[in-house]
JSON list of C-alpha atoms and ligand atoms in Angstrom, two decimals:
[
{"chain": "A", "resi": 1, "resn": "MET", "atom": "CA", "xyz": [-213.39, -9.75, 97.84]},
{"chain": "A", "resi": 2, "resn": "ASP", "atom": "CA", "xyz": [-213.70, -13.41, 97.06]},
{"chain": "A", "resi": 3, "resn": "GLU", "atom": "CA", "xyz": [-210.19, -14.96, 98.08]},
{"chain": "A", "resi": 4, "resn": "LYS", "atom": "CA", "xyz": [-209.98, -17.39, 95.60]},
{"chain": "A", "resi": 5, "resn": "LYS", "atom": "CA", "xyz": [-210.51, -15.18, 92.42]},
{"chain": "A", "resi": 6, "resn": "GLU", "atom": "CA", "xyz": [-207.34, -13.42, 93.79]},
{"chain": "A", "resi": 7, "resn": "PHE", "atom": "CA", "xyz": [-205.40, -16.03, 94.22]},
{"chain": "A", "resi": 8, "resn": "THR", "atom": "CA", "xyz": [-202.49, -16.19, 91.41]},
{"chain": "A", "resi": 9, "resn": "PRO", "atom": "CA", "xyz": [-201.80, -20.01, 91.09]},
{"chain": "A", "resi": 10, "resn": "SER", "atom": "CA", "xyz": [-198.01, -21.01, 90.49]},
{"chain": "A", "resi": 11, "resn": "ILE", "atom": "CA", "xyz": [-198.27, -23.36, 87.74]},
{"chain": "A", "resi": 12, "resn": "ILE", "atom": "CA", "xyz": [-195.36, -25.86, 86.50]},
{"chain": "A", "resi": 13, "resn": "TYR", "atom": "CA", "xyz": [-196.53, -26.91, 82.48]},
{"chain": "A", "resi": 14, "resn": "GLY", "atom": "CA", "xyz": [-194.19, -29.46, 80.99]},
{"chain": "A", "resi": 15, "resn": "LEU", "atom": "CA", "xyz": [-194.22, -29.42, 77.49]},
{"chain": "A", "resi": 16, "resn": "CYS", "atom": "CA", "xyz": [-193.04, -32.22, 74.88]},
{"chain": "A", "resi": 17, "resn": "SER", "atom": "CA", "xyz": [-189.81, -30.46, 72.39]},
{"chain": "A", "resi": 18, "resn": "TRP", "atom": "CA", "xyz": [-192.85, -31.49, 69.37]},
{"chain": "A", "resi": 19, "resn": "CYS", "atom": "CA", "xyz": [-196.05, -30.87, 69.71]},
{"chain": "A", "resi": 20, "resn": "GLY", "atom": "CA", "xyz": [-196.64, -29.73, 73.08]},
{"chain": "A", "resi": 21, "resn": "THR", "atom": "CA", "xyz": [-194.62, -26.84, 72.60]},
{"chain": "A", "resi": 22, "resn": "GLY", "atom": "CA", "xyz": [-195.69, -26.77, 68.68]},
{"chain": "A", "resi": 23, "resn": "GLY", "atom": "CA", "xyz": [-199.13, -26.07, 70.36]},
{"chain": "A", "resi": 24, "resn": "SER", "atom": "CA", "xyz": [-197.80, -23.61, 72.44]},
{"chain": "A", "resi": 25, "resn": "GLU", "atom": "CA", "xyz": [-196.41, -22.05, 69.59]},
{"chain": "A", "resi": 26, "resn": "THR", "atom": "CA", "xyz": [-199.66, -21.87, 67.25]},
{"chain": "A", "resi": 27, "resn": "ALA", "atom": "CA", "xyz": [-201.22, -20.12, 70.08]},
{"chain": "A", "resi": 28, "resn": "GLY", "atom": "CA", "xyz": [-199.19, -17.65, 69.94]},
{"chain": "A", "resi": 29, "resn": "ALA", "atom": "CA", "xyz": [-199.14, -16.95, 66.05]},
{"chain": "A", "resi": 30, "resn": "MET", "atom": "CA", "xyz": [-203.08, -16.92, 66.50]},
{"chain": "A", "resi": 31, "resn": "HIS", "atom": "CA", "xyz": [-202.69, -14.20, 69.09]},
{"chain": "A", "resi": 32, "resn": "LEU", "atom": "CA", "xyz": [-205.04, -16.29, 71.69]},
{"chain": "A", "resi": 33, "resn": "GLN", "atom": "CA", "xyz": [-204.82, -15.19, 75.05]},
{"chain": "A", "resi": 34, "resn": "TYR", "atom": "CA", "xyz": [-203.83, -17.43, 78.37]},
{"chain": "A", "resi": 35, "resn": "ALA", "atom": "CA", "xyz": [-203.20, -16.83, 81.68]},
{"chain": "A", "resi": 36, "resn": "GLU", "atom": "CA", "xyz": [-199.64, -15.82, 82.27]},
{"chain": "A", "resi": 37, "resn": "ASN", "atom": "CA", "xyz": [-198.92, -17.55, 85.59]},
{"chain": "A", "resi": 38, "resn": "ILE", "atom": "CA", "xyz": [-197.63, -20.48, 84.09]},
{"chain": "A", "resi": 39, "resn": "ARG", "atom": "CA", "xyz": [-194.18, -21.71, 83.93]},
{"chain": "A", "resi": 40, "resn": "PRO", "atom": "CA", "xyz": [-193.35, -23.57, 81.23]},
{"chain": "A", "resi": 41, "resn": "PHE", "atom": "CA", "xyz": [-190.52, -26.10, 80.12]},
{"chain": "A", "resi": 42, "resn": "ARG", "atom": "CA", "xyz": [-189.45, -28.24, 77.50]},
{"chain": "A", "resi": 43, "resn": "VAL", "atom": "CA", "xyz": [-188.80, -32.14, 77.32]},
{"chain": "A", "resi": 44, "resn": "PRO", "atom": "CA", "xyz": [-187.70, -33.94, 74.17]},
{"chain": "A", "resi": 45, "resn": "CYS", "atom": "CA", "xyz": [-190.82, -35.92, 75.30]},
{"chain": "A", "resi": 46, "resn": "THR", "atom": "CA", "xyz": [-193.70, -36.36, 77.94]},
{"chain": "A", "resi": 47, "resn": "GLY", "atom": "CA", "xyz": [-191.76, -39.99, 78.87]},
{"chain": "A", "resi": 48, "resn": "ALA", "atom": "CA", "xyz": [-188.63, -38.00, 79.92]},
{"chain": "A", "resi": 49, "resn": "ILE", "atom": "CA", "xyz": [-190.70, -36.29, 82.83]},
{"chain": "A", "resi": 50, "resn": "ASP", "atom": "CA", "xyz": [-190.65, -38.39, 85.76]},
{"chain": "A", "resi": 51, "resn": "PRO", "atom": "CA", "xyz": [-193.07, -38.55, 88.34]},
{"chain": "A", "resi": 52, "resn": "VAL", "atom": "CA", "xyz": [-190.81, -37.80, 90.87]},
{"chain": "A", "resi": 53, "resn": "TYR", "atom": "CA", "xyz": [-190.57, -34.04, 89.27]},
{"chain": "A", "resi": 54, "resn": "ILE", "atom": "CA", "xyz": [-193.97, -33.37, 89.45]},
{"chain": "A", "resi": 55, "resn": "LEU", "atom": "CA", "xyz": [-193.84, -34.52, 93.35]},
{"chain": "A", "resi": 56, "resn": "ARG", "atom": "CA", "xyz": [-190.78, -32.58, 94.34]},
{"chain": "A", "resi": 57, "resn": "ALA", "atom": "CA", "xyz": [-192.88, -29.55, 92.66]},
{"chain": "A", "resi": 58, "resn": "LEU", "atom": "CA", "xyz": [-195.60, -29.71, 95.01]},
{"chain": "A", "resi": 59, "resn": "ILE", "atom": "CA", "xyz": [-194.03, -30.65, 97.59]},
{"chain": "A", "resi": 60, "resn": "GLU", "atom": "CA", "xyz": [-191.66, -27.64, 96.61]},
{"chain": "A", "resi": 61, "resn": "GLY", "atom": "CA", "xyz": [-194.47, -25.24, 96.31]},
{"chain": "A", "resi": 62, "resn": "ALA", "atom": "CA", "xyz": [-196.53, -25.76, 92.90]},
{"chain": "A", "resi": 63, "resn": "ASP", "atom": "CA", "xyz": [-199.90, -25.26, 93.05]},
{"chain": "A", "resi": 64, "resn": "GLY", "atom": "CA", "xyz": [-200.67, -27.37, 90.48]},
{"chain": "A", "resi": 65, "resn": "PHE", "atom": "CA", "xyz": [-198.52, -29.10, 87.32]},
{"chain": "A", "resi": 66, "resn": "ALA", "atom": "CA", "xyz": [-199.83, -29.90, 83.66]},
{"chain": "A", "resi": 67, "resn": "VAL", "atom": "CA", "xyz": [-197.93, -31.78, 81.14]},
{"chain": "A", "resi": 68, "resn": "SER", "atom": "CA", "xyz": [-198.52, -31.43, 77.22]},
{"chain": "A", "resi": 69, "resn": "GLY", "atom": "CA", "xyz": [-197.44, -33.83, 74.29]},
{"chain": "A", "resi": 70, "resn": "CYS", "atom": "CA", "xyz": [-198.43, -35.32, 71.66]},
{"chain": "A", "resi": 71, "resn": "HIS", "atom": "CA", "xyz": [-201.58, -37.62, 70.79]},
{"chain": "A", "resi": 72, "resn": "PRO", "atom": "CA", "xyz": [-201.41, -41.24, 71.05]},
{"chain": "A", "resi": 73, "resn": "GLY", "atom": "CA", "xyz": [-199.93, -42.91, 68.21]},
{"chain": "A", "resi": 74, "resn": "ASP", "atom": "CA", "xyz": [-198.06, -39.35, 67.56]},
{"chain": "A", "resi": 75, "resn": "CYS", "atom": "CA", "xyz": [-195.24, -39.41, 69.82]},
{"chain": "A", "resi": 76, "resn": "HIS", "atom": "CA", "xyz": [-191.91, -39.12, 68.18]},
{"chain": "A", "resi": 77, "resn": "PHE", "atom": "CA", "xyz": [-190.27, -41.10, 70.24]},
{"chain": "A", "resi": 78, "resn": "ASP", "atom": "CA", "xyz": [-192.92, -44.04, 69.48]},
{"chain": "A", "resi": 79, "resn": "SER", "atom": "CA", "xyz": [-194.13, -44.60, 72.51]},
{"chain": "A", "resi": 80, "resn": "GLY", "atom": "CA", "xyz": [-193.28, -41.83, 74.99]},
{"chain": "A", "resi": 81, "resn": "ASN", "atom": "CA", "xyz": [-196.89, -40.33, 76.00]},
{"chain": "A", "resi": 82, "resn": "TYR", "atom": "CA", "xyz": [-198.15, -43.85, 76.59]},
{"chain": "A", "resi": 83, "resn": "ARG", "atom": "CA", "xyz": [-195.14, -43.75, 79.60]},
{"chain": "A", "resi": 84, "resn": "ALA", "atom": "CA", "xyz": [-196.00, -40.75, 80.32]},
{"chain": "A", "resi": 85, "resn": "ARG", "atom": "CA", "xyz": [-199.81, -41.89, 80.62]},
{"chain": "A", "resi": 86, "resn": "ARG", "atom": "CA", "xyz": [-198.93, -44.58, 82.58]},
{"chain": "A", "resi": 87, "resn": "ARG", "atom": "CA", "xyz": [-196.75, -42.83, 85.35]},
{"chain": "A", "resi": 88, "resn": "THR", "atom": "CA", "xyz": [-199.20, -39.86, 85.72]},
{"chain": "A", "resi": 89, "resn": "ALA", "atom": "CA", "xyz": [-201.92, -42.55, 86.22]},
{"chain": "A", "resi": 90, "resn": "VAL", "atom": "CA", "xyz": [-199.76, -44.21, 89.50]},
{"chain": "A", "resi": 91, "resn": "LEU", "atom": "CA", "xyz": [-198.55, -40.52, 90.51]},
{"chain": "A", "resi": 92, "resn": "LYS", "atom": "CA", "xyz": [-202.27, -39.66, 90.76]},
{"chain": "A", "resi": 93, "resn": "SER", "atom": "CA", "xyz": [-203.37, -42.70, 92.33]},
{"chain": "A", "resi": 94, "resn": "LEU", "atom": "CA", "xyz": [-200.36, -42.75, 94.66]},
{"chain": "A", "resi": 95, "resn": "LEU", "atom": "CA", "xyz": [-201.34, -38.83, 96.00]},
{"chain": "A", "resi": 96, "resn": "ASP", "atom": "CA", "xyz": [-204.70, -39.98, 96.21]},
{"chain": "A", "resi": 97, "resn": "THR", "atom": "CA", "xyz": [-203.49, -42.91, 98.39]},
{"chain": "A", "resi": 98, "resn": "PHE", "atom": "CA", "xyz": [-202.13, -39.91, 100.69]},
{"chain": "A", "resi": 99, "resn": "GLY", "atom": "CA", "xyz": [-204.82, -37.96, 100.82]},
{"chain": "A", "resi": 100, "resn": "LEU", "atom": "CA", "xyz": [-203.34, -35.28, 98.40]},
{"chain": "A", "resi": 101, "resn": "ASP", "atom": "CA", "xyz": [-204.57, -33.52, 95.62]},
{"chain": "A", "resi": 102, "resn": "SER", "atom": "CA", "xyz": [-204.49, -35.44, 92.27]},
{"chain": "A", "resi": 103, "resn": "GLU", "atom": "CA", "xyz": [-206.41, -33.05, 90.54]},
{"chain": "A", "resi": 104, "resn": "ARG", "atom": "CA", "xyz": [-203.34, -30.48, 90.80]},
{"chain": "A", "resi": 105, "resn": "VAL", "atom": "CA", "xyz": [-201.84, -32.70, 88.12]},
{"chain": "A", "resi": 106, "resn": "TRP", "atom": "CA", "xyz": [-203.10, -33.12, 84.35]},
{"chain": "A", "resi": 107, "resn": "LEU", "atom": "CA", "xyz": [-201.84, -34.49, 81.17]},
{"chain": "A", "resi": 108, "resn": "ARG", "atom": "CA", "xyz": [-203.29, -33.18, 78.21]},
{"chain": "A", "resi": 109, "resn": "TRP", "atom": "CA", "xyz": [-202.45, -33.86, 74.62]},
{"chain": "A", "resi": 110, "resn": "VAL", "atom": "CA", "xyz": [-201.73, -30.79, 72.66]},
{"chain": "A", "resi": 111, "resn": "GLY", "atom": "CA", "xyz": [-201.15, -31.19, 68.52]},
{"chain": "A", "resi": 112, "resn": "HIS", "atom": "CA", "xyz": [-198.73, -29.36, 67.06]},
{"chain": "A", "resi": 113, "resn": "GLY", "atom": "CA", "xyz": [-201.29, -27.30, 65.09]},
{"chain": "A", "resi": 114, "resn": "GLU", "atom": "CA", "xyz": [-203.57, -27.04, 67.98]},
{"chain": "A", "resi": 115, "resn": "GLY", "atom": "CA", "xyz": [-203.26, -23.63, 69.51]},
{"chain": "A", "resi": 116, "resn": "LYS", "atom": "CA", "xyz": [-206.80, -23.10, 70.51]},
{"chain": "A", "resi": 117, "resn": "ARG", "atom": "CA", "xyz": [-207.00, -26.29, 72.61]},
{"chain": "A", "resi": 118, "resn": "PHE", "atom": "CA", "xyz": [-203.60, -25.07, 74.36]},
{"chain": "A", "resi": 119, "resn": "ALA", "atom": "CA", "xyz": [-204.82, -21.88, 75.09]},
{"chain": "A", "resi": 120, "resn": "ASP", "atom": "CA", "xyz": [-208.18, -23.73, 76.45]},
{"chain": "A", "resi": 121, "resn": "THR", "atom": "CA", "xyz": [-205.77, -26.22, 78.55]},
{"chain": "A", "resi": 122, "resn": "VAL", "atom": "CA", "xyz": [-204.14, -23.08, 80.05]},
{"chain": "A", "resi": 123, "resn": "ASN", "atom": "CA", "xyz": [-207.02, -21.37, 81.24]},
{"chain": "A", "resi": 124, "resn": "GLU", "atom": "CA", "xyz": [-209.21, -24.13, 82.04]},
{"chain": "A", "resi": 125, "resn": "PHE", "atom": "CA", "xyz": [-206.11, -25.73, 84.42]},
{"chain": "A", "resi": 126, "resn": "ASN", "atom": "CA", "xyz": [-205.73, -22.01, 85.57]},
{"chain": "A", "resi": 127, "resn": "ASP", "atom": "CA", "xyz": [-209.21, -21.52, 86.65]},
{"chain": "A", "resi": 128, "resn": "HIS", "atom": "CA", "xyz": [-209.49, -25.84, 87.94]},
{"chain": "A", "resi": 129, "resn": "ILE", "atom": "CA", "xyz": [-206.17, -24.82, 90.74]},
{"chain": "A", "resi": 130, "resn": "LYS", "atom": "CA", "xyz": [-207.97, -21.14, 91.14]},
{"chain": "A", "resi": 131, "resn": "GLU", "atom": "CA", "xyz": [-211.33, -23.26, 92.48]},
{"chain": "A", "resi": 132, "resn": "MET", "atom": "CA", "xyz": [-209.17, -25.67, 94.46]},
{"chain": "A", "resi": 133, "resn": "GLY", "atom": "CA", "xyz": [-207.10, -22.85, 96.40]},
{"chain": "A", "resi": 134, "resn": "GLY", "atom": "CA", "xyz": [-203.36, -23.14, 97.12]},
{"chain": "A", "resi": 135, "resn": "ASN", "atom": "CA", "xyz": [-201.45, -26.44, 97.46]},
{"chain": "A", "resi": 136, "resn": "PRO", "atom": "CA", "xyz": [-202.14, -27.31, 100.89]},
{"chain": "A", "resi": 137, "resn": "LEU", "atom": "CA", "xyz": [-198.03, -28.94, 100.67]},
{"chain": "A", "resi": 138, "resn": "ALA", "atom": "CA", "xyz": [-196.71, -25.11, 100.36]},
{"chain": "A", "resi": 139, "resn": "LYS", "atom": "CA", "xyz": [-198.73, -23.53, 103.44]},
{"chain": "A", "resi": 140, "resn": "ARG", "atom": "CA", "xyz": [-198.10, -26.15, 105.51]},
{"chain": "A", "resi": 141, "resn": "ARG", "atom": "CA", "xyz": [-194.16, -25.89, 104.66]},
{"chain": "A", "resi": 142, "resn": "ASP", "atom": "CA", "xyz": [-194.23, -22.36, 104.87]},
{"chain": "A", "resi": 143, "resn": "THR", "atom": "CA", "xyz": [-195.58, -22.32, 108.71]},
{"chain": "B", "resi": 1, "resn": "LIG", "atom": "FE1", "xyz": [-194.03, -35.27, 72.05]},
{"chain": "B", "resi": 1, "resn": "LIG", "atom": "FE2", "xyz": [-193.50, -37.85, 73.05]},
{"chain": "B", "resi": 1, "resn": "LIG", "atom": "S1", "xyz": [-192.40, -36.70, 71.47]},
{"chain": "B", "resi": 1, "resn": "LIG", "atom": "S2", "xyz": [-195.06, -36.93, 73.62]}
]
């Protein structure tokens, strides 16, 4: 039995209230299938997701953390998504510096009507994390 295929990652998914959530609702309205093991949460804007939350989730055992919100130029708070992009880049660089897996964090824009893009993002990220395997920080914590 392939252990990686049986592995069900724990994935946290932050969605902005506007486009990110809208994309997930459109995916639902289109009856698109996507991995069930994501734990979505909603924030007013991706710019409100503090990188400390992401780091904490990884330390607490999440296998992956994805963020989706409005495309550049479409943020309902003007530039929150640009802030999210800058913060995510800094966080990923820090994770790399400390030898952690920066690829456990994804940021991908999803528009309100982009249900397929939302479902594809969930499935691609889930497959990607499955390929990476479980979060070594979580394993270390549990021993
Ligand atoms: Fe969607 Fe800012 S409101 S990213």
